[in-house]
Amino acid sequence: MSTRLWHPFSDMAAVDGHEFVVDRGEGPWIYDEAGRRYLDGCASLWYCNVGHGRREIAEAAMAQMTKLESYSCFADIANRPALELADRLADLAPVDDAKVFFGSGGADGIDTAIKIARGYWQARGESRRVHVISRETGYHGTHGYGTSITGIPPNREGWGVLAGENSVAPLHDLDGVEKVFAEVGPERIAAFVIEPVTGAGGVHLPVDGYIEGVAELCRRHGVLLVIDAVICAFGRLGTWFGIERFGDIRPDMITFAKGVTSGYLPLGGVITSGEVAAPWWSTPGERTLRHGPTYSGHPTACAAGLATLDIYEREGLIARGGELEMPLFEALAPLTSHPYVHEVRAGFGFLAAVELEQDVLDGVPDAPNVLLRAARKAGVLVRGLGKGVAVSPPLTVGQEEIDLLAQAIHAGLDDLPVETPVPAAPGA
C-alpha cells in the first residue's frame, strides 16, 4: 500500500509501501506493530539517552499542558519552565556568563548561532567578519546555514547557492586548518563551528590535540568558537556537553538539542557567552535580535527538559557515556577481522561506527541500508551512514545489550549479499 508520508533522508521510491512501523518503546527496546522487540542501538536518532517510556517526563509535560500548554516568549513574555531550564543549562555549561536562546532543534540552533556570530561582529564594527569555517564530515543540520557549512558534500549539493562565505577545513589536520585561516584571512572569519566527535558524518573520533588546537587558533585570531554539541551533549561523551573532555576550553557558543529532552519533545538552542550576548543585552533601546522561532521557550518542551535533567542527575547517567565507551569498543573491535569491514571507530564516548570495505560498497547497492536491515532482522536497530552503520544506544543499557548489538551487526555482515567474497585482511 502506498504511503503519503515523505520520510527525511530517504529514497522514497524504495520506501513507498515498505515502511518499518514502530509501535511502542520501553527502556532501550522498541516494538514493531507485530509485537517483535528490537534493541534501540541508535537511541532513535542519537537522542533517547534515558530510554523510552519514562513516565516522569510524560507526566511533567502533561502537567504543564494542563496548566499552560504553550505561549510565545517574544518581547518581555516568559514562562517559568523556560526561565528555570535556561538557568540550569547556563549553570552546567562551560561558557562564561552564559545566556540561553531556545529553539526547536539542533538545525535552528546552528542558524541562530551563525546569525548571532555575524551580528556580534557587525555590532563590534568588524563588518568583514562574516566567514564561517566548519570541518570535513561535520553535520550541522539541514536549515540554510547548516546545509551551507556541512562537511558532508552530498548534503550541501543540489540546492543552488544558499548561504555564502564559508569554508570546510580538514577533519584531523591542524596544519590544514591553519592554512584555511591564512587563505581566508582571520580578519574575515566570524566563527568556527565544530562537533567534538562528528556524528552523522561517520563518527570520526578526535585525534590528540586537534580540538584543543582549533580552540587555541580561534582564541589567537579572535574567531568565535561554536561547539555543535547536538549529538555529543547530555552524556553521549560522558560529560554534560562533550567539550569538557578536551580540557579547559571555554566556547563562545554551544548548540544543543536531542538529549536535552531525550527526544521526548522537540527542543534545542544556543548557549552564548555574556561577551557574545553583550551587544543585545547592554543598552535598552539600542539593538534587538530580530530572529526567533515561534516555539522558542515552549513551556511544555522546557518542562520535559527539566524532568530529563532530573533523571540524568538522579541516576548518574551523564557519566555513563564515558563508562560505557570501552565496553562498546571491546564488543565491536572483533568485527575488524570480518572480511567485509574496513574499520571500526569506537572508544571515545558511547557511540561508534562500522565502515564497510570499498569492494562491498561497490558490489552491494545501498550497502549501509542493506546492513541496517540485516541487523534489524537480527533484533537490533542501527543507523545507516555513508559507508557503513553507526550506533549510539541509550545510556541505560548494560553489557548484555552491548553484546547483543555487536552480535547483530556481525550477523548482518554475514547476511550481506556479496557475490564475490572480499578477501580477509592479512593476519585477520
Tab-separated table of C-alpha atoms in Angstrom:
chain	number	residue	atom	x	y	z
A	1	MET	CA	0.000	0.000	0.000
A	2	SER	CA	1.370	3.401	-0.960
A	3	THR	CA	2.191	5.989	1.711
A	4	ARG	CA	1.579	9.740	1.797
A	5	LEU	CA	4.325	10.275	4.408
A	6	TRP	CA	7.541	11.725	2.969
A	7	HIS	CA	10.419	10.382	5.085
A	8	PRO	CA	13.547	12.504	5.756
A	9	PHE	CA	16.809	11.377	4.144
A	10	SER	CA	15.018	8.564	2.339
A	11	ASP	CA	14.791	7.052	-1.127
A	12	MET	CA	11.016	7.318	-1.290
A	13	ALA	CA	10.798	5.265	-4.464
A	14	ALA	CA	12.213	2.364	-2.424
A	15	VAL	CA	10.499	3.173	0.887
A	16	ASP	CA	6.982	3.694	-0.512
A	17	GLY	CA	4.733	0.987	0.874
A	18	HIS	CA	7.594	-0.811	2.675
A	19	GLU	CA	7.796	1.076	5.970
A	20	PHE	CA	9.092	-0.490	9.163
A	21	VAL	CA	6.422	0.780	11.562
A	22	VAL	CA	7.465	1.178	15.198
A	23	ASP	CA	4.664	0.929	17.729
A	24	ARG	CA	5.987	1.432	21.243
A	25	GLY	CA	9.125	1.713	23.314
A	26	GLU	CA	10.222	0.560	26.748
A	27	GLY	CA	13.660	1.241	28.205
A	28	PRO	CA	16.254	0.506	25.484
A	29	TRP	CA	13.737	-1.541	23.458
A	30	ILE	CA	11.439	-0.752	20.528
A	31	TYR	CA	8.494	-2.897	19.401
A	32	ASP	CA	7.028	-3.058	15.916
A	33	GLU	CA	3.326	-3.413	15.149
A	34	ALA	CA	3.663	-7.190	15.108
A	35	GLY	CA	4.979	-7.093	18.684
A	36	ARG	CA	8.573	-8.050	17.854
A	37	ARG	CA	11.201	-6.498	20.106
A	38	TYR	CA	14.378	-4.730	18.943
A	39	LEU	CA	17.270	-3.180	20.823
A	40	ASP	CA	17.346	0.524	20.003
A	41	GLY	CA	21.001	0.609	19.065
A	42	CYS	CA	20.879	4.220	17.887
A	43	ALA	CA	18.665	5.823	20.577
A	44	SER	CA	16.305	6.671	17.711
A	45	LEU	CA	18.476	9.418	16.179
A	46	TRP	CA	21.278	9.879	18.728
A	47	TYR	CA	18.886	11.297	21.308
A	48	CYS	CA	16.888	8.888	23.505
A	49	ASN	CA	19.608	8.845	26.150
A	50	VAL	CA	17.376	7.968	29.111
A	51	GLY	CA	15.457	5.249	27.276
A	52	HIS	CA	11.854	5.008	26.176
A	53	GLY	CA	8.686	5.143	28.235
A	54	ARG	CA	9.828	7.405	31.087
A	55	ARG	CA	6.589	8.312	32.783
A	56	GLU	CA	8.071	11.209	34.750
A	57	ILE	CA	8.868	13.090	31.523
A	58	ALA	CA	5.405	12.411	30.119
A	59	GLU	CA	3.795	13.429	33.400
A	60	ALA	CA	5.832	16.646	33.582
A	61	ALA	CA	4.712	17.524	30.057
A	62	MET	CA	1.093	16.649	30.802
A	63	ALA	CA	1.084	18.697	34.000
A	64	GLN	CA	2.455	21.696	32.125
A	65	MET	CA	-0.006	21.277	29.262
A	66	THR	CA	-2.955	21.259	31.634
A	67	LYS	CA	-1.647	24.496	33.163
A	68	LEU	CA	-0.227	26.336	30.122
A	69	GLU	CA	0.487	24.282	27.030
A	70	SER	CA	2.290	26.933	25.008
A	71	TYR	CA	2.924	30.634	24.786
A	72	SER	CA	5.307	32.930	22.947
A	73	CYS	CA	8.486	34.216	24.604
A	74	PHE	CA	8.796	37.213	22.294
A	75	ALA	CA	9.444	40.667	23.796
A	76	ASP	CA	9.127	40.588	27.615
A	77	ILE	CA	6.973	37.433	27.855
A	78	ALA	CA	8.373	34.418	29.687
A	79	ASN	CA	7.203	31.261	31.401
A	80	ARG	CA	8.556	29.545	34.473
A	81	PRO	CA	9.821	26.300	32.806
A	82	ALA	CA	11.793	28.263	30.204
A	83	LEU	CA	13.341	30.508	32.860
A	84	GLU	CA	14.270	27.542	35.076
A	85	LEU	CA	15.688	25.437	32.254
A	86	ALA	CA	17.766	28.355	30.996
A	87	ASP	CA	19.210	28.802	34.496
A	88	ARG	CA	20.087	25.125	34.837
A	89	LEU	CA	21.710	24.843	31.422
A	90	ALA	CA	23.655	28.071	31.945
A	91	ASP	CA	24.993	26.750	35.259
A	92	LEU	CA	26.029	23.426	33.692
A	93	ALA	CA	27.673	24.770	30.536
A	94	PRO	CA	31.418	25.539	30.300
A	95	VAL	CA	30.573	29.008	28.979
A	96	ASP	CA	31.373	32.287	30.733
A	97	ASP	CA	28.375	34.327	31.948
A	98	ALA	CA	26.086	32.117	29.894
A	99	LYS	CA	22.816	33.149	28.224
A	100	VAL	CA	20.409	30.632	26.638
A	101	PHE	CA	18.374	31.076	23.453
A	102	PHE	CA	15.802	28.303	22.863
A	103	GLY	CA	14.596	26.841	19.582
A	104	SER	CA	13.013	23.610	18.434
A	105	GLY	CA	16.082	21.583	17.471
A	106	GLY	CA	19.718	21.464	16.501
A	107	ALA	CA	19.349	22.777	12.966
A	108	ASP	CA	17.707	26.034	14.000
A	109	GLY	CA	20.291	26.260	16.787
A	110	ILE	CA	23.028	26.353	14.158
A	111	ASP	CA	21.200	29.049	12.174
A	112	THR	CA	20.791	31.029	15.398
A	113	ALA	CA	24.458	30.664	16.368
A	114	ILE	CA	25.738	31.784	12.978
A	115	LYS	CA	23.402	34.768	12.832
A	116	ILE	CA	24.456	35.761	16.358
A	117	ALA	CA	28.134	35.349	15.403
A	118	ARG	CA	27.765	37.554	12.340
A	119	GLY	CA	25.609	40.054	14.229
A	120	TYR	CA	28.154	40.231	17.038
A	121	TRP	CA	30.916	41.294	14.664
A	122	GLN	CA	28.654	43.767	12.892
A	123	ALA	CA	27.866	45.352	16.247
A	124	ARG	CA	31.584	45.465	17.043
A	125	GLY	CA	32.265	47.367	13.834
A	126	GLU	CA	34.094	44.483	12.153
A	127	SER	CA	31.725	44.090	9.228
A	128	ARG	CA	34.154	41.955	7.204
A	129	ARG	CA	33.841	39.096	9.703
A	130	VAL	CA	31.089	37.058	8.074
A	131	HIS	CA	33.010	33.929	7.007
A	132	VAL	CA	32.198	30.666	8.812
A	133	ILE	CA	34.505	27.636	8.922
A	134	SER	CA	33.457	24.064	9.648
A	135	ARG	CA	35.282	20.779	9.099
A	136	GLU	CA	35.073	17.731	6.876
A	137	THR	CA	32.371	15.182	7.852
A	138	GLY	CA	30.750	17.746	10.168
A	139	TYR	CA	26.960	17.667	10.189
A	140	HIS	CA	25.121	20.788	11.321
A	141	GLY	CA	21.512	20.152	10.394
A	142	THR	CA	19.602	20.898	7.215
A	143	HIS	CA	18.481	24.504	7.608
A	144	GLY	CA	20.038	27.191	5.417
A	145	TYR	CA	23.261	27.837	7.288
A	146	GLY	CA	23.680	24.227	8.413
A	147	THR	CA	23.355	22.988	4.846
A	148	SER	CA	25.828	25.611	3.650
A	149	ILE	CA	28.560	24.750	6.161
A	150	THR	CA	28.143	20.978	6.294
A	151	GLY	CA	31.259	18.886	5.760
A	152	ILE	CA	29.206	16.175	4.012
A	153	PRO	CA	29.201	17.132	0.306
A	154	PRO	CA	26.027	15.229	-0.743
A	155	ASN	CA	24.060	17.214	1.857
A	156	ARG	CA	25.377	20.511	0.510
A	157	GLU	CA	24.994	19.880	-3.210
A	158	GLY	CA	21.971	20.168	-5.469
A	159	TRP	CA	20.245	23.190	-3.925
A	160	GLY	CA	21.908	26.076	-5.670
A	161	VAL	CA	23.515	28.815	-3.597
A	162	LEU	CA	22.253	29.062	-0.005
A	163	ALA	CA	24.487	30.983	2.414
A	164	GLY	CA	27.881	32.013	1.097
A	165	GLU	CA	31.132	32.969	2.840
A	166	ASN	CA	32.060	29.581	4.302
A	167	SER	CA	34.916	27.063	4.128
A	168	VAL	CA	35.417	23.449	5.157
A	169	ALA	CA	38.664	22.617	6.955
A	170	PRO	CA	40.357	19.196	7.086
A	171	LEU	CA	38.984	16.648	9.534
A	172	HIS	CA	42.101	15.915	11.599
A	173	ASP	CA	44.840	18.116	10.096
A	174	LEU	CA	45.520	21.131	12.302
A	175	ASP	CA	48.109	22.465	9.842
A	176	GLY	CA	45.380	22.290	7.208
A	177	VAL	CA	43.080	24.323	9.435
A	178	GLU	CA	45.752	26.980	9.842
A	179	LYS	CA	46.117	27.049	6.057
A	180	VAL	CA	42.365	27.713	5.683
A	181	PHE	CA	42.616	30.538	8.229
A	182	ALA	CA	45.501	32.053	6.282
A	183	GLU	CA	43.733	31.710	2.913
A	184	VAL	CA	40.506	33.300	4.138
A	185	GLY	CA	42.175	35.874	6.355
A	186	PRO	CA	41.439	35.778	10.094
A	187	GLU	CA	40.057	39.312	9.925
A	188	ARG	CA	37.196	37.955	7.764
A	189	ILE	CA	36.300	34.922	9.909
A	190	ALA	CA	33.294	35.198	12.218
A	191	ALA	CA	33.223	31.694	13.687
A	192	PHE	CA	34.475	28.125	13.572
A	193	VAL	CA	31.691	25.551	14.072
A	194	ILE	CA	32.835	22.114	15.187
A	195	GLU	CA	31.440	18.894	16.661
A	196	PRO	CA	33.666	17.314	19.359
A	197	VAL	CA	33.000	13.978	17.607
A	198	THR	CA	31.431	14.079	14.155
A	199	GLY	CA	28.207	12.098	14.340
A	200	ALA	CA	26.136	11.827	11.171
A	201	GLY	CA	29.314	12.329	9.122
A	202	GLY	CA	30.567	8.912	10.195
A	203	VAL	CA	31.536	9.010	13.922
A	204	HIS	CA	35.075	10.262	13.422
A	205	LEU	CA	36.820	10.363	16.779
A	206	PRO	CA	39.134	13.233	17.713
A	207	VAL	CA	42.879	12.905	17.303
A	208	ASP	CA	45.132	14.152	20.065
A	209	GLY	CA	45.434	17.915	20.130
A	210	TYR	CA	43.100	18.718	17.235
A	211	ILE	CA	40.117	20.162	19.135
A	212	GLU	CA	42.444	21.942	21.545
A	213	GLY	CA	44.443	23.288	18.616
A	214	VAL	CA	41.342	24.640	16.879
A	215	ALA	CA	40.273	26.334	20.125
A	216	GLU	CA	43.696	27.944	20.514
A	217	LEU	CA	43.722	29.071	16.884
A	218	CYS	CA	40.319	30.709	17.361
A	219	ARG	CA	41.474	32.385	20.567
A	220	ARG	CA	44.641	33.697	18.923
A	221	HIS	CA	42.760	35.248	15.997
A	222	GLY	CA	39.666	36.372	17.887
A	223	VAL	CA	37.401	33.953	15.989
A	224	LEU	CA	34.274	32.789	17.823
A	225	LEU	CA	34.367	29.092	18.723
A	226	VAL	CA	30.960	27.412	18.300
A	227	ILE	CA	30.714	23.879	19.664
A	228	ASP	CA	27.959	21.865	17.988
A	229	ALA	CA	27.055	19.568	20.878
A	230	VAL	CA	23.702	18.445	19.477
A	231	ILE	CA	24.822	14.793	19.398
A	232	CYS	CA	27.726	14.894	21.865
A	233	ALA	CA	25.987	16.532	24.838
A	234	PHE	CA	23.969	15.090	27.727
A	235	GLY	CA	26.161	12.112	28.484
A	236	ARG	CA	26.997	10.854	24.995
A	237	LEU	CA	30.678	11.641	25.644
A	238	GLY	CA	30.404	11.204	29.397
A	239	THR	CA	30.006	14.903	30.253
A	240	TRP	CA	27.212	17.456	30.061
A	241	PHE	CA	28.281	18.999	26.739
A	242	GLY	CA	31.088	16.785	25.432
A	243	ILE	CA	33.595	19.601	25.062
A	244	GLU	CA	34.639	19.235	28.716
A	245	ARG	CA	36.674	16.176	27.687
A	246	PHE	CA	39.180	18.444	25.956
A	247	GLY	CA	40.463	20.391	28.935
A	248	ASP	CA	39.580	23.915	29.952
A	249	ILE	CA	38.111	25.081	26.657
A	250	ARG	CA	35.584	27.889	27.101
A	251	PRO	CA	33.483	28.069	23.925
A	252	ASP	CA	31.842	31.290	22.836
A	253	MET	CA	28.702	29.338	21.959
A	254	ILE	CA	27.342	25.806	22.322
A	255	THR	CA	24.433	24.487	20.296
A	256	PHE	CA	22.358	21.742	21.907
A	257	ALA	CA	19.193	19.698	21.259
A	258	LYS	CA	18.339	15.958	21.166
A	259	GLY	CA	19.345	14.723	24.633
A	260	VAL	CA	18.102	17.843	26.437
A	261	THR	CA	14.651	16.193	26.468
A	262	SER	CA	15.909	12.737	25.438
A	263	GLY	CA	13.838	13.433	22.339
A	264	TYR	CA	10.537	13.299	24.196
A	265	LEU	CA	9.654	16.730	22.801
A	266	PRO	CA	11.456	18.869	20.187
A	267	LEU	CA	13.767	21.337	21.934
A	268	GLY	CA	17.155	22.846	21.230
A	269	GLY	CA	19.028	26.076	21.460
A	270	VAL	CA	22.234	28.032	21.808
A	271	ILE	CA	24.210	28.851	24.931
A	272	THR	CA	26.227	32.023	24.370
A	273	SER	CA	28.840	33.739	26.468
A	274	GLY	CA	27.996	37.029	28.091
A	275	GLU	CA	30.540	38.717	25.835
A	276	VAL	CA	28.817	37.449	22.672
A	277	ALA	CA	25.395	38.407	24.033
A	278	ALA	CA	26.536	41.861	25.156
A	279	PRO	CA	25.562	43.855	22.033
A	280	TRP	CA	21.928	42.879	22.611
A	281	TRP	CA	21.959	42.951	26.434
A	282	SER	CA	23.841	46.131	27.331
A	283	THR	CA	21.794	49.224	26.457
A	284	PRO	CA	17.963	49.315	26.352
A	285	GLY	CA	16.637	50.538	23.028
A	286	GLU	CA	19.954	50.173	21.221
A	287	ARG	CA	19.688	46.775	19.500
A	288	THR	CA	17.160	43.923	19.053
A	289	LEU	CA	17.996	40.429	17.847
A	290	ARG	CA	15.487	40.170	15.027
A	291	HIS	CA	15.465	36.402	14.993
A	292	GLY	CA	13.474	33.698	16.730
A	293	PRO	CA	11.314	30.639	16.056
A	294	THR	CA	7.652	30.578	17.038
A	295	TYR	CA	8.208	27.944	19.698
A	296	SER	CA	11.259	29.474	21.402
A	297	GLY	CA	10.967	28.773	25.111
A	298	HIS	CA	7.962	26.457	24.619
A	299	PRO	CA	6.777	25.782	28.199
A	300	THR	CA	5.792	22.133	27.680
A	301	ALA	CA	9.038	21.288	25.905
A	302	CYS	CA	11.010	23.067	28.648
A	303	ALA	CA	9.101	21.175	31.349
A	304	ALA	CA	10.113	17.945	29.617
A	305	GLY	CA	13.693	19.211	29.573
A	306	LEU	CA	13.663	19.905	33.300
A	307	ALA	CA	12.331	16.407	34.016
A	308	THR	CA	15.015	14.906	31.769
A	309	LEU	CA	17.809	16.783	33.557
A	310	ASP	CA	16.422	15.453	36.832
A	311	ILE	CA	16.759	11.889	35.534
A	312	TYR	CA	20.321	12.459	34.340
A	313	GLU	CA	21.319	13.790	37.748
A	314	ARG	CA	19.382	11.342	39.904
A	315	GLU	CA	20.575	8.244	38.028
A	316	GLY	CA	24.128	9.371	37.301
A	317	LEU	CA	23.605	8.906	33.570
A	318	ILE	CA	25.868	11.706	32.348
A	319	ALA	CA	28.991	9.761	33.310
A	320	ARG	CA	27.689	6.609	31.588
A	321	GLY	CA	28.894	7.718	28.170
A	322	GLY	CA	32.455	7.562	29.453
A	323	GLU	CA	31.938	4.421	31.485
A	324	LEU	CA	30.481	2.509	28.539
A	325	GLU	CA	32.851	3.657	25.800
A	326	MET	CA	35.407	0.881	26.342
A	327	PRO	CA	32.838	-1.930	26.736
A	328	LEU	CA	31.347	-0.781	23.410
A	329	PHE	CA	34.788	-0.660	21.798
A	330	GLU	CA	35.687	-4.117	23.111
A	331	ALA	CA	32.423	-5.588	21.839
A	332	LEU	CA	32.797	-4.111	18.353
A	333	ALA	CA	36.563	-4.439	17.903
A	334	PRO	CA	36.421	-8.110	16.800
A	335	LEU	CA	34.378	-7.019	13.786
A	336	THR	CA	37.583	-5.607	12.287
A	337	SER	CA	38.528	-9.190	11.395
A	338	HIS	CA	35.380	-9.631	9.324
A	339	PRO	CA	36.289	-9.578	5.612
A	340	TYR	CA	33.574	-7.012	4.843
A	341	VAL	CA	34.696	-4.484	7.472
A	342	HIS	CA	37.147	-1.730	6.673
A	343	GLU	CA	37.236	-0.034	10.075
A	344	VAL	CA	35.558	0.165	13.471
A	345	ARG	CA	35.606	3.603	15.083
A	346	ALA	CA	34.861	3.452	18.811
A	347	GLY	CA	36.398	4.137	22.200
A	348	PHE	CA	35.587	7.809	22.760
A	349	GLY	CA	32.078	8.260	24.081
A	350	PHE	CA	29.121	5.928	23.781
A	351	LEU	CA	28.867	5.937	20.003
A	352	ALA	CA	30.608	4.054	17.224
A	353	ALA	CA	30.690	3.341	13.505
A	354	VAL	CA	31.395	0.209	11.472
A	355	GLU	CA	32.653	1.130	7.995
A	356	LEU	CA	32.437	-1.357	5.126
A	357	GLU	CA	35.188	-2.268	2.698
A	358	GLN	CA	35.063	-0.376	-0.576
A	359	ASP	CA	34.580	-3.605	-2.548
A	360	VAL	CA	31.410	-4.262	-0.564
A	361	LEU	CA	30.183	-0.716	-1.116
A	362	ASP	CA	30.857	-1.094	-4.833
A	363	GLY	CA	29.279	-4.537	-5.095
A	364	VAL	CA	26.164	-4.167	-2.952
A	365	PRO	CA	23.790	-1.358	-3.961
A	366	ASP	CA	22.936	0.796	-0.926
A	367	ALA	CA	25.122	-1.445	1.240
A	368	PRO	CA	24.786	0.540	4.521
A	369	ASN	CA	20.999	0.269	4.457
A	370	VAL	CA	21.186	-3.379	3.426
A	371	LEU	CA	23.344	-3.949	6.517
A	372	LEU	CA	20.900	-1.909	8.603
A	373	ARG	CA	18.013	-4.155	7.565
A	374	ALA	CA	20.071	-7.289	8.131
A	375	ALA	CA	20.956	-6.142	11.679
A	376	ARG	CA	17.279	-5.348	12.237
A	377	LYS	CA	16.450	-8.918	11.202
A	378	ALA	CA	18.838	-9.996	13.975
A	379	GLY	CA	16.953	-7.851	16.511
A	380	VAL	CA	18.895	-4.582	16.677
A	381	LEU	CA	18.199	-1.146	15.166
A	382	VAL	CA	21.286	0.662	13.867
A	383	ARG	CA	21.802	3.795	11.742
A	384	GLY	CA	22.859	3.596	8.109
A	385	LEU	CA	25.521	6.147	7.179
A	386	GLY	CA	27.551	6.882	4.055
A	387	LYS	CA	29.908	3.907	4.228
A	388	GLY	CA	28.504	1.730	6.985
A	389	VAL	CA	26.391	1.866	10.114
A	390	ALA	CA	26.539	3.818	13.367
A	391	VAL	CA	25.359	3.057	16.878
A	392	SER	CA	24.607	5.264	19.890
A	393	PRO	CA	22.442	3.276	22.323
A	394	PRO	CA	20.575	4.744	25.292
A	395	LEU	CA	22.830	5.425	28.284
A	396	THR	CA	20.746	2.964	30.305
A	397	VAL	CA	21.944	-0.232	28.581
A	398	GLY	CA	24.323	-2.767	30.119
A	399	GLN	CA	26.871	-5.295	28.906
A	400	GLU	CA	24.243	-7.769	27.750
A	401	GLU	CA	22.669	-5.248	25.382
A	402	ILE	CA	26.086	-4.102	24.120
A	403	ASP	CA	26.987	-7.706	23.311
A	404	LEU	CA	23.667	-8.198	21.530
A	405	LEU	CA	24.350	-5.109	19.434
A	406	ALA	CA	27.738	-6.453	18.302
A	407	GLN	CA	26.286	-9.902	17.593
A	408	ALA	CA	23.502	-8.455	15.443
A	409	ILE	CA	25.908	-6.371	13.361
A	410	HIS	CA	28.078	-9.461	12.868
A	411	ALA	CA	25.017	-11.435	11.782
A	412	GLY	CA	24.046	-8.616	9.455
A	413	LEU	CA	27.515	-8.599	7.888
A	414	ASP	CA	27.303	-12.337	7.294
A	415	ASP	CA	23.936	-11.788	5.633
A	416	LEU	CA	25.181	-9.185	3.121
A	417	PRO	CA	24.590	-10.344	-0.477
A	418	VAL	CA	28.218	-10.069	-1.578
A	419	GLU	CA	28.656	-12.169	-4.704
A	420	THR	CA	32.430	-12.375	-4.620
A	421	PRO	CA	33.834	-12.783	-1.095
A	422	VAL	CA	36.113	-9.960	-0.057
A	423	PRO	CA	39.494	-11.410	0.934
A	424	ALA	CA	40.343	-11.185	4.619
A	425	ALA	CA	42.952	-8.646	5.630
A	426	PRO	CA	46.422	-10.071	6.274
A	427	GLY	CA	46.665	-11.513	9.747
A	428	ALA	CA	42.920	-11.364	10.275
